[in-house]
C-alpha positions as a printed NumPy array, in Angstrom:
array([[160.489, 168.765,  37.411],
       [158.589, 165.766,  38.752],
       [155.445, 164.206,  37.283],
       [152.619, 165.279,  39.245],
       [150.773, 162.153,  38.5  ],
       [153.136, 160.218,  40.754],
       [152.564, 162.705,  43.614],
       [150.069, 161.081,  45.878],
       [148.011, 163.584,  47.904],
       [145.709, 162.602,  50.787],
       [143.24 , 165.541,  51.655],
       [142.07 , 164.156,  55.189],
       [138.576, 165.084,  56.648],
       [137.439, 166.542,  53.732],
       [133.784, 165.635,  52.236],
       [133.429, 168.781,  49.887],
       [136.66 , 167.688,  47.745],
       [137.533, 171.263,  46.986],
       [141.167, 170.97 ,  47.851],
       [141.173, 167.41 ,  46.311],
       [139.734, 168.642,  43.051],
       [142.266, 171.713,  42.915],
       [145.009, 169.178,  42.927],
       [143.457, 166.866,  40.594],
       [142.923, 169.815,  38.322],
       [146.608, 170.194,  38.278],
       [147.369, 166.34 ,  37.447],
       [148.024, 165.453,  41.084],
       [147.125, 161.921,  42.371],
       [144.834, 163.257,  44.875],
       [142.041, 161.657,  47.222],
       [139.682, 162.993,  49.749],
       [138.83 , 160.953,  52.994],
       [135.96 , 161.369,  55.373],
       [133.503, 159.475,  57.444],
       [130.86 , 161.163,  55.317],
       [130.254, 160.569,  51.664],
       [131.735, 163.302,  49.316],
       [129.542, 166.369,  48.328],
       [132.061, 167.408,  45.723],
       [130.7  , 164.767,  42.778],
       [133.717, 162.586,  42.721],
       [133.109, 159.388,  44.568],
       [135.947, 157.898,  42.335],
       [138.558, 160.128,  44.219],
       [136.866, 159.883,  47.851],
       [137.825, 157.396,  50.474],
       [134.831, 156.77 ,  52.595],
       [136.206, 155.775,  56.302],
       [138.401, 156.74 ,  59.138],
       [141.149, 159.322,  57.904],
       [143.622, 158.37 ,  60.481],
       [143.512, 154.65 ,  58.969],
       [144.033, 156.161,  55.631],
       [147.415, 157.491,  56.677],
       [148.811, 154.291,  56.255],
       [148.561, 154.115,  52.479],
       [148.601, 150.805,  50.761],
       [145.655, 149.456,  49.313],
       [142.899, 152.166,  49.368],
       [139.17 , 151.576,  48.151],
       [137.251, 154.711,  46.894],
       [133.686, 155.143,  46.852],
       [133.042, 153.661,  43.383],
       [134.272, 150.37 ,  44.786],
       [137.569, 150.387,  42.953],
       [140.986, 149.468,  44.929],
       [144.093, 151.717,  44.037],
       [147.832, 150.899,  45.405],
       [149.388, 153.958,  46.889],
       [152.932, 152.847,  48.165],
       [152.996, 156.343,  50.323],
       [151.606, 159.872,  50.626],
       [153.788, 162.391,  49.651],
       [151.397, 165.232,  50.794],
       [148.87 , 165.569,  53.457],
       [146.44 , 168.223,  53.945],
       [144.043, 167.651,  56.929],
       [141.083, 169.433,  58.189],
       [140.332, 167.61 ,  61.629],
       [137.298, 168.679,  63.262],
       [137.51 , 171.985,  65.515],
       [134.229, 171.858,  67.489],
       [135.891, 171.495,  70.932],
       [139.254, 172.642,  70.003],
       [138.844, 176.084,  68.547],
       [139.   , 179.464,  70.728],
       [135.758, 180.116,  69.461],
       [134.313, 177.403,  71.623],
       [136.228, 178.217,  74.789],
       [133.089, 180.159,  76.377],
       [131.192, 177.037,  76.143],
       [133.927, 175.241,  78.305],
       [132.914, 176.958,  81.535],
       [129.754, 177.107,  83.68 ],
       [128.769, 179.646,  86.077],
       [126.526, 178.405,  89.006],
       [125.421, 180.308,  91.776],
       [128.193, 182.945,  90.844],
       [131.03 , 180.474,  90.57 ],
       [132.788, 179.101,  87.49 ],
       [133.202, 175.53 ,  86.595],
       [134.799, 173.8  ,  83.948],
       [132.501, 171.436,  81.746],
       [134.345, 168.18 ,  82.055],
       [132.57 , 166.448,  79.683],
       [133.609, 169.483,  76.777],
       [137.097, 169.251,  78.362],
       [137.597, 165.677,  77.621],
       [136.031, 165.879,  74.204],
       [138.617, 168.751,  73.811],
       [141.35 , 166.603,  74.457],
       [140.118, 163.76 ,  72.454],
       [140.144, 166.298,  69.531],
       [143.728, 167.129,  70.291],
       [144.584, 163.575,  70.102],
       [143.077, 163.274,  66.718],
       [144.628, 166.473,  65.577],
       [148.061, 165.355,  66.357],
       [147.806, 162.016,  64.562],
       [147.857, 164.091,  61.332],
       [150.466, 166.767,  62.5  ],
       [152.845, 163.656,  63.581],
       [152.159, 161.435,  60.427],
       [154.921, 160.045,  58.759],
       [154.273, 161.914,  55.741],
       [157.118, 164.372,  54.205],
       [154.9  , 167.138,  53.564],
       [152.001, 168.187,  55.937],
       [149.49 , 171.021,  56.396],
       [146.926, 170.802,  59.045],
       [144.12 , 173.277,  59.048],
       [142.005, 174.656,  61.966],
       [140.828, 177.694,  63.388],
       [142.713, 179.549,  66.168],
       [142.867, 176.714,  69.157],
       [141.908, 177.356,  72.762],
       [145.083, 177.571,  74.864],
       [144.165, 175.098,  77.53 ],
       [144.711, 172.172,  74.844],
       [148.282, 173.201,  74.153],
       [148.221, 172.613,  70.636],
       [151.482, 173.09 ,  69.086],
       [152.121, 176.61 ,  67.701],
       [150.524, 177.223,  64.147],
       [152.908, 178.349,  61.576],
       [150.863, 181.103,  59.813],
       [147.389, 182.501,  59.551],
       [145.685, 182.995,  56.311],
       [142.337, 184.975,  55.366],
       [139.889, 184.201,  52.64 ],
       [140.17 , 187.873,  51.52 ],
       [143.867, 187.351,  50.877],
       [142.72 , 184.836,  47.915],
       [139.855, 186.668,  46.241],
       [136.967, 185.553,  48.616],
       [135.525, 188.755,  50.183],
       [135.302, 187.302,  53.58 ],
       [137.271, 187.419,  56.971],
       [137.836, 184.093,  58.729],
       [141.27 , 183.851,  60.535],
       [142.392, 180.039,  59.698],
       [145.819, 178.55 ,  61.037],
       [148.2  , 176.327,  58.873],
       [150.407, 174.023,  60.792],
       [153.05 , 173.238,  58.214],
       [155.833, 170.706,  57.895],
       [158.274, 170.517,  54.721],
       [156.061, 173.281,  53.031],
       [156.515, 176.892,  52.542],
       [154.029, 179.503,  54.03 ],
       [151.12 , 180.196,  51.583],
       [151.611, 183.615,  49.982],
       [148.189, 186.006,  49.063],
       [147.116, 185.602,  45.595],
       [144.262, 188.32 ,  45.445],
       [143.761, 190.664,  48.281],
       [140.254, 191.938,  48.061],
       [138.14 , 193.96 ,  50.681],
       [136.313, 191.812,  53.207],
       [132.503, 192.464,  53.255],
       [131.949, 190.757,  56.486],
       [133.068, 187.821,  58.652],
       [132.449, 184.32 ,  57.116],
       [131.395, 182.974,  60.696],
       [128.945, 184.839,  62.966],
       [129.879, 186.335,  66.017],
       [126.624, 186.672,  67.309],
       [124.56 , 190.035,  67.537],
       [126.422, 191.383,  70.577],
       [129.857, 191.989,  71.687],
       [130.902, 190.657,  74.87 ],
       [130.207, 194.061,  76.839],
       [126.445, 193.578,  75.564],
       [126.761, 196.324,  72.945],
       [125.639, 195.733,  69.247],
       [128.013, 194.198,  67.154],
       [128.213, 195.956,  63.595],
       [129.835, 192.949,  61.669],
       [127.556, 189.942,  62.385],
       [129.027, 187.88 ,  59.83 ],
       [127.136, 185.823,  57.006],
       [123.674, 184.527,  57.929],
       [124.817, 181.104,  57.351],
       [124.357, 178.819,  60.379],
       [125.237, 175.508,  58.711],
       [128.407, 174.161,  60.153],
       [129.162, 171.971,  57.131],
       [128.718, 174.931,  54.803],
       [130.888, 177.192,  57.028],
       [133.723, 174.492,  57.42 ],
       [134.159, 174.098,  53.567],
       [137.542, 175.457,  52.171],
       [137.08 , 178.381,  50.005],
       [137.767, 177.791,  46.396],
       [140.409, 180.682,  46.274],
       [142.353, 179.075,  48.987],
       [142.188, 175.631,  47.84 ],
       [143.418, 176.879,  44.394],
       [146.414, 178.526,  46.221],
       [147.244, 175.103,  48.268],
       [147.505, 173.326,  44.644],
       [149.257, 175.951,  42.926],
       [151.771, 177.117,  45.578],
       [152.377, 173.42 ,  47.527],
       [151.963, 171.545,  44.351],
       [154.863, 173.634,  42.44 ],
       [156.987, 173.306,  45.649],
       [156.942, 169.622,  45.705],
       [157.125, 169.395,  41.956],
       [160.382, 171.476,  42.113],
       [161.388, 169.881,  45.547],
       [164.875, 168.425,  43.927],
       [165.559, 172.258,  42.792],
       [164.462, 173.621,  46.489],
       [166.902, 171.294,  48.236]])
């Protein structure tokens, strides 16, 4: 079995450091990267800057000012922004003026910019890749996702469909299935037909909080993908 300290993990677009810390707890040489400062309390593991540039590895500098030499990344887990790509935001893509439907060209352009950013991670030259996002809008023709996971499959009592695009990694298996109490993201108080929605989701409206990876899912990533890479020679 390989030495986890020699396995380099980049968790892109992650300020919470939840996935990074889950891998660190298992001994992996993991770093988070985001244009925002980290909120996980470990600046020594956080690269403050462009996650796309961080894909090249080499000399990286963490928030504590120290420089580290990373010859290559062995595993990439990316959480690119989904504001304009997700299917949930598709309703905002269209406008109705005098009974006619029009596309919001500015939002459409931002969606295609989001897809381009997404694809930089999906097509990165790294042997093991996982890109995480909600269900995307079909208009942007993002590649088909590998699987959908739910927080309630990993001990978190909420529903929130999360898509995973995987390369060189196995599907994530449920670790602790519990009964969901509600949706994590609010769907509004009414359904599309105007009737009252019974499950309105949590009251949390902060997008940063809503986007954080659940601890149970982060742990599943670290355990299942971490073990897979450590036993890679046996898997081949």
